[in-house]
Coordinates of C-alpha atoms in Angstrom, one line a residue:
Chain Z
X1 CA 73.8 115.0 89.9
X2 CA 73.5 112.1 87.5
X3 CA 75.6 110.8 84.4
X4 CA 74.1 111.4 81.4
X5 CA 76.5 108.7 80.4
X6 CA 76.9 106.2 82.4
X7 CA 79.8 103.6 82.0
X8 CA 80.0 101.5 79.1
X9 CA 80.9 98.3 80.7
X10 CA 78.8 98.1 84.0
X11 CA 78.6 94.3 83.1
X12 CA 81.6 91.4 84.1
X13 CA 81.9 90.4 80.8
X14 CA 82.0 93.7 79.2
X15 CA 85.2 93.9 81.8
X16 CA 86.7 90.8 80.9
X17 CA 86.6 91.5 77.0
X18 CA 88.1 95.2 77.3
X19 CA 90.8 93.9 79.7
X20 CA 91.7 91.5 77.0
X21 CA 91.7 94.4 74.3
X22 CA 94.1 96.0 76.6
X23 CA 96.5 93.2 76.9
X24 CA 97.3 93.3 73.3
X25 CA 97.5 96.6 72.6
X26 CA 100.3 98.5 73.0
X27 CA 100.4 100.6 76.1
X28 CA 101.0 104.2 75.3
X29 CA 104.5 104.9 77.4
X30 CA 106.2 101.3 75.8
X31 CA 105.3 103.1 72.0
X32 CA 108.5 103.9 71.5
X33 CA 107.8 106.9 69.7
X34 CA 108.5 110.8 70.9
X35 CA 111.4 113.0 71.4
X36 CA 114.7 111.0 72.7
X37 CA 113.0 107.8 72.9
X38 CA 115.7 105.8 72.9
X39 CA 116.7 106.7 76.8
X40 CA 113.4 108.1 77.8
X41 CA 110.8 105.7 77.3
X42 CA 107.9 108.1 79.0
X43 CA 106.9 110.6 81.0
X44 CA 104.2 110.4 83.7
X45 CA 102.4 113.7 86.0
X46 CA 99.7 113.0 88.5
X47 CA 98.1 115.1 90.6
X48 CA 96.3 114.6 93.9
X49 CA 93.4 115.8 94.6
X50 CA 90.6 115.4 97.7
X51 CA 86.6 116.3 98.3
X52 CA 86.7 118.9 100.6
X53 CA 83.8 117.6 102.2
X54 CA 84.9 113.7 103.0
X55 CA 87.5 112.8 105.3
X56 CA 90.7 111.3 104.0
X57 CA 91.3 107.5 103.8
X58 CA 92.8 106.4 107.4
X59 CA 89.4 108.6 108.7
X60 CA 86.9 107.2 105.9
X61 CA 84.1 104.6 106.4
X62 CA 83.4 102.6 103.5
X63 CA 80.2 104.6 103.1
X64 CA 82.1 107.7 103.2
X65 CA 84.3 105.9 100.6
X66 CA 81.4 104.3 98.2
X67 CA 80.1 107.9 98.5
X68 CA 83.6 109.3 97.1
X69 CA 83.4 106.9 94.6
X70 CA 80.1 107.8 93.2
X71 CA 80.6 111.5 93.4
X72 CA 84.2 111.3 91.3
X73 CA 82.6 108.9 88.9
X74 CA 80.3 111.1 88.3
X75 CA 82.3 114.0 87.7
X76 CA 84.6 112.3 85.2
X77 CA 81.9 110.5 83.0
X78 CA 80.0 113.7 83.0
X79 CA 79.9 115.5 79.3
X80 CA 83.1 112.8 78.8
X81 CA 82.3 110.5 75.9
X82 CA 82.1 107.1 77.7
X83 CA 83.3 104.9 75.2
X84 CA 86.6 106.5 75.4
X85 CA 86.8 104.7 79.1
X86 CA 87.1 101.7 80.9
X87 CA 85.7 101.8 84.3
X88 CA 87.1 98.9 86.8
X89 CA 86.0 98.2 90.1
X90 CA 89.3 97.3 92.0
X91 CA 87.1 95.9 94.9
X92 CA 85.9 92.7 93.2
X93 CA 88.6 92.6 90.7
X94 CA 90.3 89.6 90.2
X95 CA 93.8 89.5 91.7
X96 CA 95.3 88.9 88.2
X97 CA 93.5 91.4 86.6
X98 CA 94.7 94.0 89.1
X99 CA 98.1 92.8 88.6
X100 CA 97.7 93.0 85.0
X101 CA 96.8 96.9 85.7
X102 CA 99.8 97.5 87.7
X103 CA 102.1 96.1 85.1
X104 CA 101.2 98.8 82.8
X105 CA 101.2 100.9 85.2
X106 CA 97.4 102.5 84.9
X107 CA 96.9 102.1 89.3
X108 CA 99.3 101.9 91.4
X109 CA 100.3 98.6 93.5
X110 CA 98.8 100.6 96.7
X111 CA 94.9 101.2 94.8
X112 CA 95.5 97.4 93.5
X113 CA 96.5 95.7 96.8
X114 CA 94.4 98.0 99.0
X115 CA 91.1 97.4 101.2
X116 CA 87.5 98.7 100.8
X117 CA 85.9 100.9 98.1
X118 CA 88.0 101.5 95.2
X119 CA 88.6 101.7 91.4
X120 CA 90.0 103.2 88.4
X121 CA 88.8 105.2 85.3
X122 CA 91.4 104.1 82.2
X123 CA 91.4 106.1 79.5
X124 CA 91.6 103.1 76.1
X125 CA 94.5 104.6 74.3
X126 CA 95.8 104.5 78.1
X127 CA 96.7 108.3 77.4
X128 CA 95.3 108.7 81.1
X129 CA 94.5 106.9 84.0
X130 CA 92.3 107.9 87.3
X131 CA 92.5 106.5 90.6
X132 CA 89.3 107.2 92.8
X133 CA 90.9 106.0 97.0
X134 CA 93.8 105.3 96.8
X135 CA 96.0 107.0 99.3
X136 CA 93.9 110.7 98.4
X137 CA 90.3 110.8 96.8
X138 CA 91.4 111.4 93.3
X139 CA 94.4 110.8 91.4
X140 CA 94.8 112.1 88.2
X141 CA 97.8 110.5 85.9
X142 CA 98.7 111.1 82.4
X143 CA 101.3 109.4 80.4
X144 CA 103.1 109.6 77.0
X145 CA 106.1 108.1 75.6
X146 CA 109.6 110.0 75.1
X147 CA 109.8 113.0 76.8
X148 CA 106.9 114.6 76.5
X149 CA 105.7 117.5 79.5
X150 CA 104.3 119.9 78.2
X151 CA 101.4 117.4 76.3
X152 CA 101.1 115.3 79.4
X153 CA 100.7 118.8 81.8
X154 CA 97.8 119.9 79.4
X155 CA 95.8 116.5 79.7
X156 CA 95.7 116.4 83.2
X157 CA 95.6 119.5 84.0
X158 CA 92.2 119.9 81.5
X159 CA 90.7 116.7 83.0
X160 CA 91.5 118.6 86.8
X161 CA 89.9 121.6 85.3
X162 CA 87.0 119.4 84.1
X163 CA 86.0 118.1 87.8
X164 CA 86.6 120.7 89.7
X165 CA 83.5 122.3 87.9
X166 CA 81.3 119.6 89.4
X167 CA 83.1 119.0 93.1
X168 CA 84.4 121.1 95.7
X169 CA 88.2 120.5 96.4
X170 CA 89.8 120.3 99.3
X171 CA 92.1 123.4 98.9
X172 CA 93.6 126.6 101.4
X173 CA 94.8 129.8 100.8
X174 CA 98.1 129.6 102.3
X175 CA 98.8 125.2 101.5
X176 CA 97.1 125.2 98.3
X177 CA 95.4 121.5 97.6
X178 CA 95.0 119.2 100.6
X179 CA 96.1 116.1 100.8
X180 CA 96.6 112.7 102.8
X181 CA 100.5 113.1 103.3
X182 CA 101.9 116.2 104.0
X183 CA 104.5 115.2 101.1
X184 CA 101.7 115.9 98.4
X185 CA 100.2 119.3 99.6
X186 CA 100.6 122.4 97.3
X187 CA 100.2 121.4 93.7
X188 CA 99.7 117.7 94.6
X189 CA 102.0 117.5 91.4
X190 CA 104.2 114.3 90.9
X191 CA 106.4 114.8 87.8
X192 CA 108.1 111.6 86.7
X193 CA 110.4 110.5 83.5
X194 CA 111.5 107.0 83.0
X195 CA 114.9 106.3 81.3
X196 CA 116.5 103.6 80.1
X197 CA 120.1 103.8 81.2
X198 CA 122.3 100.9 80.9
X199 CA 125.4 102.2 80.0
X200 CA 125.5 103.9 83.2
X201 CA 125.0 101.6 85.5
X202 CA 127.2 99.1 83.2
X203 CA 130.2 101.4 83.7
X204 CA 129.0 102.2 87.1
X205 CA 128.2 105.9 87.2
X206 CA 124.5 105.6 87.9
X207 CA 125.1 106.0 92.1
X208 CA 126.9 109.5 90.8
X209 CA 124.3 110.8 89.3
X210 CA 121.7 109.6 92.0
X211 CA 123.6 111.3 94.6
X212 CA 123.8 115.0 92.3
X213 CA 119.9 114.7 92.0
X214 CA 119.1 113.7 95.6
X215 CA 121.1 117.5 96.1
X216 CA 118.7 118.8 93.7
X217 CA 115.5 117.6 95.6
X218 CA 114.8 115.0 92.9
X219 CA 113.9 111.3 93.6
X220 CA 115.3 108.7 91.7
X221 CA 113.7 104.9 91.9
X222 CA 114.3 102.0 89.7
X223 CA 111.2 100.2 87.8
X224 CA 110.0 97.2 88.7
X225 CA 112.7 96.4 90.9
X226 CA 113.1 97.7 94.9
X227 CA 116.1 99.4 96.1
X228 CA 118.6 101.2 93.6
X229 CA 119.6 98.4 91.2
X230 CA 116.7 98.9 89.0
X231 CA 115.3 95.8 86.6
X232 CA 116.2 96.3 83.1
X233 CA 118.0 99.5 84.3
X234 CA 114.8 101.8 84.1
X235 CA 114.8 104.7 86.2
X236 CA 112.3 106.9 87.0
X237 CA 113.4 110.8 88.1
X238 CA 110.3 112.3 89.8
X239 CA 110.0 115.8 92.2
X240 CA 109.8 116.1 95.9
X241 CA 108.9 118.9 96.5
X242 CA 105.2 119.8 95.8
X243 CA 104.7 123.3 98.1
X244 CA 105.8 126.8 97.4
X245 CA 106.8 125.9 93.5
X246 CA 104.0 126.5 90.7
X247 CA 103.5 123.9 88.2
X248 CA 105.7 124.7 86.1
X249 CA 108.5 125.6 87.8
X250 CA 108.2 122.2 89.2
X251 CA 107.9 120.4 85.7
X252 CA 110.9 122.6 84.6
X253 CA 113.0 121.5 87.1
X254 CA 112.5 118.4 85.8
X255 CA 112.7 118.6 82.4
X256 CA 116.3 120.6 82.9
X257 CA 117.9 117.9 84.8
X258 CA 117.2 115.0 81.9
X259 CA 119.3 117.0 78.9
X260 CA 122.2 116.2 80.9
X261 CA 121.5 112.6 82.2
X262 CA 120.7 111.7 78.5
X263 CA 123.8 112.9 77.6
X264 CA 125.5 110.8 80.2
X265 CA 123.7 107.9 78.6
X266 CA 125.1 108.6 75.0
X267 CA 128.7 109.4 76.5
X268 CA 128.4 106.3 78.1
X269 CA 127.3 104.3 75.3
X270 CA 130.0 105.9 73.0
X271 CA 132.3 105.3 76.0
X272 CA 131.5 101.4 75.6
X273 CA 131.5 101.5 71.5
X274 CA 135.3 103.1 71.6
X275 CA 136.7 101.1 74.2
X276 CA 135.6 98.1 74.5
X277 CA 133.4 97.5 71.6
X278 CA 134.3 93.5 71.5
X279 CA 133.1 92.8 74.8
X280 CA 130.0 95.0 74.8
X281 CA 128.7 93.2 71.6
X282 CA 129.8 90.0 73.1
X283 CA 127.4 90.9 76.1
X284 CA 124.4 92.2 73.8
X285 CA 124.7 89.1 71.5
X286 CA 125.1 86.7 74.9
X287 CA 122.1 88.2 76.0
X288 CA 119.9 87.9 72.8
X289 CA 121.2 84.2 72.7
X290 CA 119.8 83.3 75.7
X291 CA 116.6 84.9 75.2
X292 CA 116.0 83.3 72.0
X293 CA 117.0 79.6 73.4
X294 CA 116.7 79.7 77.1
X295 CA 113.9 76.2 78.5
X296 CA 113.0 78.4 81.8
X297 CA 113.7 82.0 82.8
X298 CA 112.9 84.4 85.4
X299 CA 111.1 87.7 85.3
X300 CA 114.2 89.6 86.5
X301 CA 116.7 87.7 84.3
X302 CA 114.5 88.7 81.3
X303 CA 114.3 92.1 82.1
X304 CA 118.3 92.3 82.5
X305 CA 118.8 90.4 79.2
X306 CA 116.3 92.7 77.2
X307 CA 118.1 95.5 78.6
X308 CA 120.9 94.5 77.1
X309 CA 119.3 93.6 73.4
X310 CA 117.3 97.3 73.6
X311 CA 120.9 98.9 74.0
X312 CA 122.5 96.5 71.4
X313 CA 119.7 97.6 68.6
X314 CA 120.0 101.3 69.2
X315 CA 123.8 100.6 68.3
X316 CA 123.4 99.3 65.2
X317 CA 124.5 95.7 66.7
X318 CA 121.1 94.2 66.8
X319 CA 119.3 93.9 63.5
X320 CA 117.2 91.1 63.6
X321 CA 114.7 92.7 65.5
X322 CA 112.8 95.9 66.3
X323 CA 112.5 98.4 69.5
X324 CA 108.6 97.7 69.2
X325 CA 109.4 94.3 69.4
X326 CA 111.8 94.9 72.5
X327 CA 109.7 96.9 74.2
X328 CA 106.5 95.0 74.2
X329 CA 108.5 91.9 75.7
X330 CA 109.7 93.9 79.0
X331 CA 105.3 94.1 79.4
X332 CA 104.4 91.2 78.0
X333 CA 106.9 88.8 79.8
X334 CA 105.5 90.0 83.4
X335 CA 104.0 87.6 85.5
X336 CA 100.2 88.9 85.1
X337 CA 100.7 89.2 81.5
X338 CA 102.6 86.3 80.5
X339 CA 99.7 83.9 82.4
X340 CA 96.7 85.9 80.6
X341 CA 98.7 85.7 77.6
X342 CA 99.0 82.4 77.8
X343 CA 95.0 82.2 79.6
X344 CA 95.9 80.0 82.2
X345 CA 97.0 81.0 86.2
X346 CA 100.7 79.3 85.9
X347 CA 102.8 78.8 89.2
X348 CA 106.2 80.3 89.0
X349 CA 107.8 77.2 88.0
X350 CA 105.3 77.2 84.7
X351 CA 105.7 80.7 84.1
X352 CA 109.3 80.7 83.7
X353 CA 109.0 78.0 81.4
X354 CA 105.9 79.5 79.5
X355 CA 108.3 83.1 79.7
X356 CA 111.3 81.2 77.9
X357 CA 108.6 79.5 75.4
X358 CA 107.1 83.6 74.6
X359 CA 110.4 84.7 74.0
X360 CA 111.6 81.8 71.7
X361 CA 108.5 82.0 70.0
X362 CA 108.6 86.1 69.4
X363 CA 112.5 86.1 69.1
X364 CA 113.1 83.6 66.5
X365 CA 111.8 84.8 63.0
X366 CA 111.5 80.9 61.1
X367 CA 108.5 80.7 63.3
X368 CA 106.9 84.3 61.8
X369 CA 105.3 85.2 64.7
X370 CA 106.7 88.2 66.2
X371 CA 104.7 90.8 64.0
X372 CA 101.8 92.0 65.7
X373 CA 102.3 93.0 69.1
X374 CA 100.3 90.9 72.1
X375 CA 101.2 87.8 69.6
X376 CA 98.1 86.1 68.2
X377 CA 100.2 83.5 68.9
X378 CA 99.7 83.0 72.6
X379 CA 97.9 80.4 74.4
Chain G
X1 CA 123.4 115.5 127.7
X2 CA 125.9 116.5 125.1
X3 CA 124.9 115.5 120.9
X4 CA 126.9 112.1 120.1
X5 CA 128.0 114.3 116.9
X6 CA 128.8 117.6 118.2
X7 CA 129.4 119.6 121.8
X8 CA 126.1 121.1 121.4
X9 CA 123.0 120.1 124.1
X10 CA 121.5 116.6 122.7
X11 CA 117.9 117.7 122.8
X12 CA 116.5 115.0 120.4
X13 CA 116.0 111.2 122.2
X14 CA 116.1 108.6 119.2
X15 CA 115.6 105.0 119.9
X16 CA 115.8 103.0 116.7
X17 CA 114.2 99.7 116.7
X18 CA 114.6 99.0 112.7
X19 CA 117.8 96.9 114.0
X20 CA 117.8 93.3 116.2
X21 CA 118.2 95.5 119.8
X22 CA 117.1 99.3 120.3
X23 CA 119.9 101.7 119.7
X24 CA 119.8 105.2 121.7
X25 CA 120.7 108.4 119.9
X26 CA 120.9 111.9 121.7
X27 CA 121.4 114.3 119.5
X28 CA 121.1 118.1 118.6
X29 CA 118.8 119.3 116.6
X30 CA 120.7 119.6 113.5
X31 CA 122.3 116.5 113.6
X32 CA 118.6 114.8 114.4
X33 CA 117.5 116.1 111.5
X34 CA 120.0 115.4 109.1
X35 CA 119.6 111.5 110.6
X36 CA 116.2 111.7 110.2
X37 CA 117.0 113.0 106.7
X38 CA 118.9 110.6 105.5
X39 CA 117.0 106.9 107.3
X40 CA 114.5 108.6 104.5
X41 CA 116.8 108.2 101.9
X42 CA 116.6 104.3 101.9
X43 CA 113.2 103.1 100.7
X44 CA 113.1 102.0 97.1
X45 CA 110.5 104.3 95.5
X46 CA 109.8 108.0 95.2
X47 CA 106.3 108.0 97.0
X48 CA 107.7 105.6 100.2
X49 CA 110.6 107.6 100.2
X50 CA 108.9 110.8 100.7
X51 CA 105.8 109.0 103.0
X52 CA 108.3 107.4 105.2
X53 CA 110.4 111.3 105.9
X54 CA 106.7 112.4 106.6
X55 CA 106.6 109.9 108.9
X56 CA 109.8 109.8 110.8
X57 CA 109.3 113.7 110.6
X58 CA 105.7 113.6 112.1
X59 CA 107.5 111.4 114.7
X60 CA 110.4 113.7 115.0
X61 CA 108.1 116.5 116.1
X62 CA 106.8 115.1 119.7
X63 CA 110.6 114.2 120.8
X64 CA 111.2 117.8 121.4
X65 CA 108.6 117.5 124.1
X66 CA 109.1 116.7 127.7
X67 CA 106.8 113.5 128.5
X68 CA 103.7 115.6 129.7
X69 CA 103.7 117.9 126.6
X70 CA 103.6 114.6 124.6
X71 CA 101.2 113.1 126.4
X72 CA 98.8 116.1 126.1
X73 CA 99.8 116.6 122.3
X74 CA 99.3 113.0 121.6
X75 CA 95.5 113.5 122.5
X76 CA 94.4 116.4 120.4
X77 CA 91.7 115.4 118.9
X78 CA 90.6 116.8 115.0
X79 CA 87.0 117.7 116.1
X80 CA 86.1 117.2 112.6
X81 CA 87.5 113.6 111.6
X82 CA 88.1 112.8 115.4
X83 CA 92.1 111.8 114.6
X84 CA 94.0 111.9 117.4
X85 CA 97.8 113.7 116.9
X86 CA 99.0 110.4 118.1
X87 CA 97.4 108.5 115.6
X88 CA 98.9 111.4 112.9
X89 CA 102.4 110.9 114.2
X90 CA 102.4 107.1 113.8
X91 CA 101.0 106.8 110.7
X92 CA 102.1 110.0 108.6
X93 CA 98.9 110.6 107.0
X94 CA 96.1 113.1 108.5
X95 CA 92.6 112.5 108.7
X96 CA 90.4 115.6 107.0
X97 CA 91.8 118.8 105.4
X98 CA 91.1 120.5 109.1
X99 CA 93.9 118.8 110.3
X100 CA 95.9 121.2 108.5
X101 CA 93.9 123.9 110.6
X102 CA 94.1 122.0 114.2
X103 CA 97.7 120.7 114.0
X104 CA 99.1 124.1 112.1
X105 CA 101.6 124.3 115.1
X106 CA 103.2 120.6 114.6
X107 CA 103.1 120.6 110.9
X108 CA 104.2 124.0 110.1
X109 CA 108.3 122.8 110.9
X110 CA 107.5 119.6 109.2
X111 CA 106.4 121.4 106.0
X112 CA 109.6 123.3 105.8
X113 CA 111.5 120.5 106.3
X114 CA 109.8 119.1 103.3
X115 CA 109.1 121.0 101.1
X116 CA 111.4 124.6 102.2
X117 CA 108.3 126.7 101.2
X118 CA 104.7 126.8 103.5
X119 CA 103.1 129.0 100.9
X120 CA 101.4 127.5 97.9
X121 CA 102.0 128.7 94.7
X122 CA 100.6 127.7 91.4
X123 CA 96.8 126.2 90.1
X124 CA 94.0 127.2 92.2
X125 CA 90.7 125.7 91.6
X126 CA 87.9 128.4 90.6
X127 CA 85.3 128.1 93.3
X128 CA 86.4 130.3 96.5
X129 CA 88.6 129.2 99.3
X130 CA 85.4 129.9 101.1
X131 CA 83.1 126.9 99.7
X132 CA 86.1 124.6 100.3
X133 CA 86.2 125.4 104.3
X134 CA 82.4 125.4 104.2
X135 CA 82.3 121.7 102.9
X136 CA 84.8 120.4 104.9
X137 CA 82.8 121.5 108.1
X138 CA 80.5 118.5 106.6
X139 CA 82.5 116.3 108.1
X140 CA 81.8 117.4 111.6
X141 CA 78.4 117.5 111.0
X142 CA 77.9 114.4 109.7
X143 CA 79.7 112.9 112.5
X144 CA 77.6 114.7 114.8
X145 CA 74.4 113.9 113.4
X146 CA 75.5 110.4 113.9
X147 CA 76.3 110.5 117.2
X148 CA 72.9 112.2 117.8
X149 CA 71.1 109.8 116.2
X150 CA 73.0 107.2 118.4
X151 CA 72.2 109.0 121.5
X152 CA 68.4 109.5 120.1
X153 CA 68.5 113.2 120.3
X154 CA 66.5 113.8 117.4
X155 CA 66.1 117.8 117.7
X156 CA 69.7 118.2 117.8
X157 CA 69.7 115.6 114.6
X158 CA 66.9 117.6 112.7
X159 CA 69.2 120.5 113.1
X160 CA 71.9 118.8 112.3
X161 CA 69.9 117.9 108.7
X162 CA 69.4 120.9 108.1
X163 CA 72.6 122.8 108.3
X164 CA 74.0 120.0 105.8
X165 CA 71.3 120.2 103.7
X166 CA 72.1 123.9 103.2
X167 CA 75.9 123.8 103.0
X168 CA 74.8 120.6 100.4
X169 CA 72.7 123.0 98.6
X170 CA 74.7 125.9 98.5
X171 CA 77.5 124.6 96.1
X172 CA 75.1 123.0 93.3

């Protein structure tokens, strides 16, 4: 089996130069476009999938794994027009540029921190991502912004169809695709929708509604940030269950549960307008203050203020600014972005300061330079 | 021994180490679960959350045993990947898809507990269950072509060649 097209960017500097493209663009689930976009900011399904004939991970050599590699890379550039990819070696990827990756969330911080043989195939509008060893052979992912299931099922579920034609799968009668972790096995089918929800966890609701979808079999983890208080107050609701429920059944489950929590949200927000309206637009404008004028300022504190200033201009109480604007910030004020933004490896000292200099410089209009997003006015 | 939780026979033996000293738990098996069920519930993010219950689950399944049954569990060996159920159970994650096949017994409860169902439903890929089984015996071979190469028996090796190269050949 050989690739009639082989990667476009075999070379370092190839890499170097579409990793910098991808910086400042805008990645596909921050648009800011698609159906309720205001709460949900995107939806995200991957599927795992494994070569029947290689052992898993913990089992594989690195030869077993270089052989994986080659086989899946294969498959996927295989009648795919290969400009439309980036193909990154993980293994001798710089530790900033895998950071960079999981920041916008194209591999996951296990594939960019792990050992051995291992990369990803990024689809350039970043509609799509593939892992190739992580924790199973093959990861599949597709993202959109706003809610959005249906589209995102079709992608990935083409691009599974796609492969399968030129590997054998893993896969049994009776447990249906087989995979590392006896979590993933059936439809190795991860369904996951982030929402922005500060309302609720400003008037303290959110552990509510955790607790009525942990009865429903449905996960709930914040973004960014470990345990439940989530940074910037995104959550993402994803499915547990993966055996014994088809596809759809399994997106649908999903998909019924976030009418409802969105509508928490807007009761929330109205809630807050009604109520206590002096206080909440005492908050948002507190928070936009500080982010316009701050010297030095932390990743977290940013994401927490920029919450605040995305809530305050979907109510009407934030005009000088856009939700683009907003929502390229929460990326591009991230560690990995912010230093190859700024093209310099910064300490964290230097980053906050370099983070409170990015946001003056993109939230204060005399300077004019918060129109095109990525800022040609880094470094 | 009675369940801390209820008069029923304690027939689960915890000992917790996540804390500064151990803490022993004897508990039936309903109330084992549901505290096995619910240390899951801690971790941060969706795929931890549902790796770790795999885990303390795979754990969970040997404490039914007496000490011998463990023992002997614990060194089943996959004769494909060569995984050991001991390995399995302290990591969470298998080593080939014939694990599913050698350690159907153990995982079968586990399944349920995860995922209430043990029959798949939904996509299928279109080549037969068949060629899937077929490739995954690869893996023995392989392995066993490499230990006869080791052990410089190179008629069982030639052999060995052979029945990959046809299993190879078959699919493309």
């Amino acid at each position: 089996m050989t690739s009639k097209n082989p990667p476009p960017n075999e070379s370092v500097l190839d890499l170097a130069r579409e990793l910098e493209q991808l910086i400042r663009s805008r990645g596909e689930w921050l648009k800011g476009s698609g159906p309720e976009s205001d709460i949900v900011i995107s939806t995200r399904i991957r599927l795992a999938r494994n070569l029947a004939s290689y052992p898993f991970r913990s089992r594989a050599s690195d030869t077993d794994r270089q052989r994986i590699q080659q086989i899946l890379k294969e498959a996927i550039f295989q009648d795919a027009d290969a400009s439309q990819f980036i193909y990154v070696d993980l293994e001798s990827l710089e530790a900033l540029d895998r950071q960079l990756l999981v920041e916008r969330q194209l591999v996951s911080r296990e594939l960019a921190e792990g050992q051995g043989p291992r990369s990803a195939v990024i689809d350039r509008g970043e509609r799509f991502s593939f892992m190739i060893n992580e924790e199973d052979h093959l990861r599949i992912m597709g993202m959109a912004s706003g809610l959005n299931l249906e589209e995102v099922w079709q992608r990935v579920s083409q691009w599974d169809d796609r492969i399968e034609q030129r590997v054998v799968y893993a896969f049994d009668e009776r447990l249906g695709y087989l995979t590392a972790c006896p979590t993933n096995v059936g439809t190795g089918i991860r369904v996951s929708v982030m929402l922005h929800l500060p309302a609720l966890v400003l008037t303290r609701q959110i552990e509510k509604i955790f607790r009525s979808l942990q009865k429903l079999d449905l996960a709930v983890r914040g973004l960014y940030g470990e345990g439940s208080q989530a940074m910037g107050d995104f959550y993402q609701i994803s499915n547990q269950v993966t055996l014994g429920q088809s596809e759809q059944e399994i997106m649908k489950k999903v998909a019924d549960i976030i009418p409802a929590i969105i509508d928490y949200e807007r009761k929330a927000r109205e809630l807050l307008v009604r109520e206590n309206l002096r206080n909440l637009h005492d908050r948002i404008s507190r928070a936009f203050g500080i982010l316009r004028t701050a010297q030095t300022i932390s990743s977290e504190e940013t994401m927490h203020l920029l919450s605040s200033v995305r809530m305050g201009i979907h109510l009407g109480l934030i005009k000088e600014i856009g939700i683009l604007e907003i929502n390229d910030l929460f990326l591009q004020t991230q560690p990995a972005h912010l230093q190859k933004l700024a093209g310099t490896e910064l300490d964290q000292t230097d980053r906050d300061i370099e983070r409170a200099r990015f946001l003056r410089r993109h939230l204060n209009k005399e300077d004019g330079s918060q129109t095109a997003p990525g800022g040609s006015a880094s470094g | 021994m009675r369940c801390q939780r209820c008069d029923k026979p304690a027939t689960f033996h915890i000992t917790e180490l996540t804390g500064g000293k151990p803490v022993e738990l004897h508990l039936c098996e309903d109330h084992a679960r549901e505290y096995l069920t619910q240390a899951g519930n801690e971790p941060a993010s969706a795929g931890s959350m549902t790796a770790l219950l795999a885990q303390q689950m795979a754990k969970q399944l040997a404490l039914g045993q007496t000490a011998e049954e463990l023992a002997e569990l614990d060194q089943q060996v996959c004769p494909y990947c060569g995984i050991s159920f001991y390995e399995f159970r302290s990591q969470g994650r298998l080593g080939c898809p014939y694990d599913y096949v050698v350690f159907e017994k153990e995982l079968q409860p586990l399944l349920l507990n995860i995922h209430g169902e043990t029959q798949h439903r939904g996509k299928r890929p279109s080549h037969s269950v068949e060629l899937s089984r077929k490739h995954t015996e690869l893996i023995r071979y392989r392995r066993q072509l490499q230990e006869a190469v080791q052990e410089e028996n190179y008629e069982l090796a030639s052999r060995l060649r052979d029945k990959i190269r046809d299993i190879e050949e078959s699919s493309s």
